[in-house]
XYZ file of C-alpha atoms in Angstrom:
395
model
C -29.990 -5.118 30.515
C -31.914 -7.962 32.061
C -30.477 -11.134 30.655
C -31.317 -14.931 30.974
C -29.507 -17.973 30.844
C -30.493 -21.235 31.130
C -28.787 -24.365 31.218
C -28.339 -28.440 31.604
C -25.848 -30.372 33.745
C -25.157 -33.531 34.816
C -24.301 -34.279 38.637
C -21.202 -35.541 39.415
C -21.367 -39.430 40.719
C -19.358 -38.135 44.015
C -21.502 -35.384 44.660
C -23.683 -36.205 47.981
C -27.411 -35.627 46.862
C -28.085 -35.038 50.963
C -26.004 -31.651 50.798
C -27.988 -29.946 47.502
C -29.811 -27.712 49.892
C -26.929 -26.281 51.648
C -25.449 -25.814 48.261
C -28.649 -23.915 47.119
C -28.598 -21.883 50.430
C -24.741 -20.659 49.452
C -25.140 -20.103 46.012
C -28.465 -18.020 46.851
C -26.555 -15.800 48.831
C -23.237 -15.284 45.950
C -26.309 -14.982 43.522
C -28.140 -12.096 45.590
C -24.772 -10.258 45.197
C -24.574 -10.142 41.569
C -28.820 -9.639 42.075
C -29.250 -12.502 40.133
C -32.424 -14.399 40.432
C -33.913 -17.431 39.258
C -35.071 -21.774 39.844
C -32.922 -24.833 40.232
C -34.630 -27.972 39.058
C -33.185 -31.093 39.745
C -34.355 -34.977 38.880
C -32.157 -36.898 40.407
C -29.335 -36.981 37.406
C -29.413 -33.406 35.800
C -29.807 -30.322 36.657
C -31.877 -27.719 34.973
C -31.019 -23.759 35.716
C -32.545 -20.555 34.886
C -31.122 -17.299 35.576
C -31.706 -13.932 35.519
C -30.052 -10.853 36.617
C -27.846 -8.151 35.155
C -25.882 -9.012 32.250
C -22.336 -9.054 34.090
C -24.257 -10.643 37.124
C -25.266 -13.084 35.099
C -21.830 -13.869 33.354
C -20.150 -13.824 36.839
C -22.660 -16.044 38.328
C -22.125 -18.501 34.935
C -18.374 -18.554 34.839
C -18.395 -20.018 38.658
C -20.899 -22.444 37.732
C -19.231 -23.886 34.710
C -15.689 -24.596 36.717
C -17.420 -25.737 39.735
C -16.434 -29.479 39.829
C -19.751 -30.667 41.629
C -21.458 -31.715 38.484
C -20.288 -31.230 34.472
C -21.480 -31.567 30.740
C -22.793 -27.843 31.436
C -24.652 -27.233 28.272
C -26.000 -23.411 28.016
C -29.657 -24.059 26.272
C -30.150 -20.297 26.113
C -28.721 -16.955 26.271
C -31.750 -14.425 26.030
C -33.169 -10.947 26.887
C -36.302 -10.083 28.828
C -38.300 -6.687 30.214
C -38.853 -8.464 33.203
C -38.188 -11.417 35.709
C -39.846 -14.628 35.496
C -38.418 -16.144 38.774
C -37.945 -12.769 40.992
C -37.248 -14.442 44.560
C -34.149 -13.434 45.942
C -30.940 -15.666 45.090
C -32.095 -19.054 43.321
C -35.297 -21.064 43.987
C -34.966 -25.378 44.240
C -37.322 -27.496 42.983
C -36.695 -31.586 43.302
C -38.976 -33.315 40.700
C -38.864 -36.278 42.347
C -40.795 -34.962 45.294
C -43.933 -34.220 43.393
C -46.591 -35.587 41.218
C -46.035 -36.193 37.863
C -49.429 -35.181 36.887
C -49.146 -31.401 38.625
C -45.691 -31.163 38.014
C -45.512 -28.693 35.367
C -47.965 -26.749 37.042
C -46.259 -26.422 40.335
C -42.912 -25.272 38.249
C -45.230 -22.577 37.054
C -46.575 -21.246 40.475
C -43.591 -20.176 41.409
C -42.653 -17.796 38.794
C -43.033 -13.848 39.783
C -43.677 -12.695 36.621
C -46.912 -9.904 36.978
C -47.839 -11.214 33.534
C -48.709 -15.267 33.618
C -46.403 -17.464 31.999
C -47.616 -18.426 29.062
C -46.270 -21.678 26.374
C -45.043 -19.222 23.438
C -42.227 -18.427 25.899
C -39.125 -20.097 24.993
C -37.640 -19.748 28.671
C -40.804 -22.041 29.040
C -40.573 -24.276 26.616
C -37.157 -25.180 27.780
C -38.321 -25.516 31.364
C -41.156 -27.551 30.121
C -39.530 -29.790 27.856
C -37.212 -30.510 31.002
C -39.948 -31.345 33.423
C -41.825 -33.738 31.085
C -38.382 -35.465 30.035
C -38.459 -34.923 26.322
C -35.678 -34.787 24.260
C -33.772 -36.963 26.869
C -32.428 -38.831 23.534
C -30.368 -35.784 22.833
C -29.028 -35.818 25.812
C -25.098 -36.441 25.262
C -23.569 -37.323 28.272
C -19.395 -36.651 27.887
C -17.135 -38.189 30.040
C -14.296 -35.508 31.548
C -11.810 -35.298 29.497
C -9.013 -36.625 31.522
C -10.520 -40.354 31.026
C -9.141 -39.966 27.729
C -5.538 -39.747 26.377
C -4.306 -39.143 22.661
C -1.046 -40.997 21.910
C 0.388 -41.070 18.510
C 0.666 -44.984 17.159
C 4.024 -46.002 15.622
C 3.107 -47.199 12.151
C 5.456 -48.198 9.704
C 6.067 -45.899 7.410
C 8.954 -45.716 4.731
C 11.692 -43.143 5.651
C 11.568 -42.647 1.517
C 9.061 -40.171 1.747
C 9.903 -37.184 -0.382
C 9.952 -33.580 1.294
C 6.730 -32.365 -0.748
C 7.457 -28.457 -1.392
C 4.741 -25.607 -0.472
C 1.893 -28.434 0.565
C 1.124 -29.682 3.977
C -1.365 -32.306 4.817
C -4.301 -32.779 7.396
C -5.783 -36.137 7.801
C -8.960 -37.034 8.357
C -9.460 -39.727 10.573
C -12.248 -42.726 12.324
C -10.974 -42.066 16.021
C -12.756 -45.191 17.325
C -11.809 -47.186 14.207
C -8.225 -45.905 14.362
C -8.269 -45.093 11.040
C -7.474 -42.574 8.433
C -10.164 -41.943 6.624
C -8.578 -39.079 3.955
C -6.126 -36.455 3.676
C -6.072 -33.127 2.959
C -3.636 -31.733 0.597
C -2.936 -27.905 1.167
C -1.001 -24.983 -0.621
C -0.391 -22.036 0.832
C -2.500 -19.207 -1.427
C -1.010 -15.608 -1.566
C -2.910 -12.974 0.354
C -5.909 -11.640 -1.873
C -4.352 -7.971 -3.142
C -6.526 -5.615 -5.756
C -3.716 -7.014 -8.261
C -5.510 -10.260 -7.893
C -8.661 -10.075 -9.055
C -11.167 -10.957 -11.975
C -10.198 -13.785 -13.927
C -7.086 -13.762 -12.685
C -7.408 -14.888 -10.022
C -9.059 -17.687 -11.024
C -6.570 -18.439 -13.217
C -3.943 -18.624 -9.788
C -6.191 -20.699 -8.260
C -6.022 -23.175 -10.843
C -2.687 -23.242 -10.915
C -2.064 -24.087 -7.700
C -4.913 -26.965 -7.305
C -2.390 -28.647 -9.923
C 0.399 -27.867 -7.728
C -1.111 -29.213 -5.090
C -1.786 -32.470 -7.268
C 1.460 -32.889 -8.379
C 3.112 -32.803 -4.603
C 0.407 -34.776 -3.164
C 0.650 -37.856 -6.009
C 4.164 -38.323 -4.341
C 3.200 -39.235 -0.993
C -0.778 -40.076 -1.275
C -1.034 -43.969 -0.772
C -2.849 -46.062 -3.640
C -6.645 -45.806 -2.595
C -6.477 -43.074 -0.132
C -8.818 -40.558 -0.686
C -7.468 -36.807 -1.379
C -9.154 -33.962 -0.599
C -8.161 -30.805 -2.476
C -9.777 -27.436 -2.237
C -10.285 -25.000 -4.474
C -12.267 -21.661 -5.202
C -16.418 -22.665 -6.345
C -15.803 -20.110 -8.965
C -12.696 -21.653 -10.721
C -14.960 -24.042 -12.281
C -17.389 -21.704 -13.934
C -14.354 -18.870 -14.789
C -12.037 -21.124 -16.307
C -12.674 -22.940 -19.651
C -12.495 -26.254 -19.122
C -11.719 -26.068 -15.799
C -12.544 -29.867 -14.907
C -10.691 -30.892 -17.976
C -7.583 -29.381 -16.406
C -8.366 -30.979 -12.990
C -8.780 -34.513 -14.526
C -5.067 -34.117 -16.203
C -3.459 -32.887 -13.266
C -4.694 -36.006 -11.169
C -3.545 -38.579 -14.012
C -0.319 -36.936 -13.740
C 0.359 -37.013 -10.507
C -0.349 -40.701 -10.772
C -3.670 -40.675 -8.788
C -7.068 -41.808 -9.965
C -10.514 -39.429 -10.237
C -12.167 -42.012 -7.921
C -9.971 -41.157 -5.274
C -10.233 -37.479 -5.251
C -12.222 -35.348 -3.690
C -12.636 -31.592 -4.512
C -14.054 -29.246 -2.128
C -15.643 -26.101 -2.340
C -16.249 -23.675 0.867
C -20.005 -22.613 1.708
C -18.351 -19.256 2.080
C -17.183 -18.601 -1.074
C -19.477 -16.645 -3.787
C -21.461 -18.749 -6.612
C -22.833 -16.399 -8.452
C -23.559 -18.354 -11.752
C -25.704 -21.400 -9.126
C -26.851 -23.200 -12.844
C -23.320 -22.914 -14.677
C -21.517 -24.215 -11.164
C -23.838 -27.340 -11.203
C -23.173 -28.287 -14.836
C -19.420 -28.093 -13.770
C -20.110 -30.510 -10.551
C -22.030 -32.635 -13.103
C -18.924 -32.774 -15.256
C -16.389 -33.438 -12.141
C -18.573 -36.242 -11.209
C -18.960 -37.786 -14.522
C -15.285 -38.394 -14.371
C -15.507 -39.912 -11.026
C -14.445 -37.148 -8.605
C -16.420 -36.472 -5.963
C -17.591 -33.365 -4.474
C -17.278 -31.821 -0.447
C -19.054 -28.942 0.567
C -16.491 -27.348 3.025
C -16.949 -24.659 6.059
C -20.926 -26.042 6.092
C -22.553 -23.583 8.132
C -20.384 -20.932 7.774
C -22.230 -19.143 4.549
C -24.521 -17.756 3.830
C -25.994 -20.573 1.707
C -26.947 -23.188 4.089
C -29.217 -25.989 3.985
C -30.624 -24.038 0.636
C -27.346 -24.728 -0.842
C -27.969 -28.606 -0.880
C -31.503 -28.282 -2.848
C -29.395 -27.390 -5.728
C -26.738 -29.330 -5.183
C -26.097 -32.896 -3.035
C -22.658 -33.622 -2.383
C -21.093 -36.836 -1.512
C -19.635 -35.149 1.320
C -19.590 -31.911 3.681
C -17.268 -30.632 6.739
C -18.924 -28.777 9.508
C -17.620 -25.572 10.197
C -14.878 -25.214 12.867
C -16.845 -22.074 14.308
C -19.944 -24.671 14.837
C -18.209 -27.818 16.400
C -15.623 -25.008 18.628
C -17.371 -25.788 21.906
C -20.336 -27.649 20.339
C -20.066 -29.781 24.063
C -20.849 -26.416 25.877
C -23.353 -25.019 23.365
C -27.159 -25.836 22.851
C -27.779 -24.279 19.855
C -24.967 -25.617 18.383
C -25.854 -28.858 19.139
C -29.449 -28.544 17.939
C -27.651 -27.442 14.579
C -25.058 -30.013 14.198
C -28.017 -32.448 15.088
C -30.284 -31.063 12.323
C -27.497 -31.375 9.847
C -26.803 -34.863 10.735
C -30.419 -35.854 9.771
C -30.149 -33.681 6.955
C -26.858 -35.698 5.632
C -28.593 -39.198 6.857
C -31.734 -38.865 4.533
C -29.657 -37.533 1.396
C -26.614 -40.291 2.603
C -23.597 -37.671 2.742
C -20.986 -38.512 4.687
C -20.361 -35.571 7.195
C -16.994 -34.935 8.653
C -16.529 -32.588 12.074
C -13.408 -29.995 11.250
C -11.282 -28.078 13.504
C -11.668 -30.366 16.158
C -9.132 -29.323 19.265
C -10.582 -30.463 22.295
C -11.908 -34.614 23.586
C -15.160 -32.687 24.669
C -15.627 -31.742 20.879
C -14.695 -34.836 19.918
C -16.508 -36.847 22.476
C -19.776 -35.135 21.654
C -19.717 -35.121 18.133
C -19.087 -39.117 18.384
C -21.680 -39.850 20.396
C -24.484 -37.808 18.201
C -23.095 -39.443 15.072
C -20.471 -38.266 13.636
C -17.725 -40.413 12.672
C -15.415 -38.558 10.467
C -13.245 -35.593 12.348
C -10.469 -33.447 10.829
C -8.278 -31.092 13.717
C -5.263 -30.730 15.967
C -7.087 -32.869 18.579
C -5.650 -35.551 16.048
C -3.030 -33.989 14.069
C -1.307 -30.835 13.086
C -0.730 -29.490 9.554
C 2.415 -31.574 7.797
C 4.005 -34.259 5.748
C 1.652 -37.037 5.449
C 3.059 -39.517 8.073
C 0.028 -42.195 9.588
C 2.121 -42.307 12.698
C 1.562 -38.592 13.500
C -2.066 -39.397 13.876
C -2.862 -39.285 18.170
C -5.688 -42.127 19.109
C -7.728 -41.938 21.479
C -6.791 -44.146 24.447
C -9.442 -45.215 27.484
C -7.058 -44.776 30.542
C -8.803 -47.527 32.642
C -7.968 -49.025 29.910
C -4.068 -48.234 29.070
């Protein structure tokens, strides 16, 4: 199967410019091996790749060019199938940018495609190359240091040693790296396994129960005007008469106010009464607590989802920001659900964060709330288990 890659880099500031052509000429001959063809551009800070070859030609070729140290912020744009070969010339093709004229660039890109049918602009491959040539989308462009300039070290806050063991509920904060701050915290009970004993109304009825669990252990450590997230199933509040009158007395008893809750409600899960589970968000919010759309992008739901309903709040699915530093298309949806969130002003928070690329990338396209291992692992609620980020020039 003919595949296609293409994607972005950025050349490493100790890579000599003068030896690009002997690196061309090598990795022209590896390529031809693997019969993978296909054009290098390059304008003087980023390089733009398209290949095209078998598909374990192409993954061979890929994997060598993603650990080779020469440049980094590899971003694959595409990952595509074709009948046939756009750039056919044995091994890889250059093309410098900055040797030719800007008004025949494009052009001259063009001419020396192989392709028996011309290259036309409905061609994504194309569009890419195109949009590369001309410089567009250069705002998008993310540029992520290596990770080792960065170090996460836990900060030694005071906390009381008084803290009592909460049973059955660990807690994930949610943190501002930059500001050094925790934002939230997550309180969260482990749920039995889903059995064909639990089912129906039951179990909505368990998963009531053990949001007010949850409650009750978190009012014990949750500091006065923190904000606590608690999850529960979207159902629950539709099922289960008066559900949100249940929720409100389990927060006064643990001590905690509505205003500082926030209940959240996975994308996955099924809402399959959309007009009764809005009446019940209307009722959760008229006593202050606010809503979070959880596992955003992860359902089936979408962007749909918030024309029915706005939250004050949403976290970005751990399967979207997982390598969201590597990943074009990933980026291009993160990026469309940032300006989503901007325009309706929900505050979006990046979950399952795990690596300083993630994090890194995420930061610098807008994000400012993140939630992951990168920060802190699932436990008692201590603030000096939280790791900061730390500049090493500047440790």
């Amino acid at each position: 199967m003919l595949t296609t890659i293409i994607y972005r880099s950025h050349i490493s500031d100790d890579f000599p410019v003068r030896t690009l052509p002997e690196m061309v000429d090598n990795a022209s001959k590896i390529n031809s091996t693997h019969d993978v063809t296909g054009i290098l551009l390059f304008n003087g800070t980023h390089f733009f790749q398209l290949l095209e070859g078998p598909e374990a030609g192409i993954q061979a070729v890929y994997q060598r060019i993603c650990a080779d140290r020469r440049h980094h912020n590899v971003v694959e744009l595409m990952r595509d199938y074709a009948p046939s070969r756009r750039f056919g010339n044995a091994g890889m093709s250059l093309f410098d940018l900055r040797e030719h004229d800007r008004s025949s660039l494009l052009q001259a890109v063009l001419d020396k495609g192989t392709s028996k049918y011309r290259l036309t602009y409905d061609d994504r491959a194309l569009q890419f190359l195109r949009t590369f040539v001309e410089s567009r989308e250069k705002e998008n462009y993310y540029e992520v240091l290596p990770p080792g300039y960065w170090e996460f070290i836990s900060e030694h806050t005071h906390v009381p040693d008084s803290r009592p063991e909460t049973e059955g509920v660990s807690f994930r904060p949610v943190v501002d790296p930059l500001a050094r701050q925790v934002t939230a915290i997550e309180a969260v009970t482990l749920r039995p396994a889903l059995t064909d004993e639990i089912s129906g109304d039951r179990l909505y009825v368990d998963d009531l129960e053990t949001v007010k669990k949850t409650f009750s252990q978190a009012g014990l450590v949750c500091p006065d005007g923190m904000t606590l997230y608690v999850s529960l199933l979207p159902m629950t509040l539709v099922v289960i008469p008066d559900a949100v009158e249940h929720i409100v007395a389990a927060i006064q008893q643990a001590g905690l106010v509505p205003e500082q809750v926030v209940i959240g409600v996975s994308e996955t899960g099924v809402i399959s009464q959309l007009d009764a589970f809005s009446e019940a968000v209307r009722a959760l919010k008229a006593f202050g607590i606010s809503l979070s759309i959880d596992n955003f992008g992860d359902g089936s739901a979408g962007l749909s989802l918030l024309t029915h309903i706005q939250p004050d709040r949403i976290r970005i699915d751990a399967g979207i920001t997982c390598d969201v530093h590597r990943s074009g298309p990933k980026q291009a949806v993160v990026l469309a659900i940032i300006k989503c969130c901007s325009a309706l002003e929900i505050t979006v928070i990046a979950a399952g964060i795990v690596q300083a690329e993630e994090w890194m990338w995420l930061e610098a396209a807008g994000v400012i709330n993140f939630q992951g291992t990168l920060f802190a692992a699932a436990g008692r609620y201590e603030a000096q288990a939280v790791a900061w980020p730390e500049y090493r020039e500047a440790m």
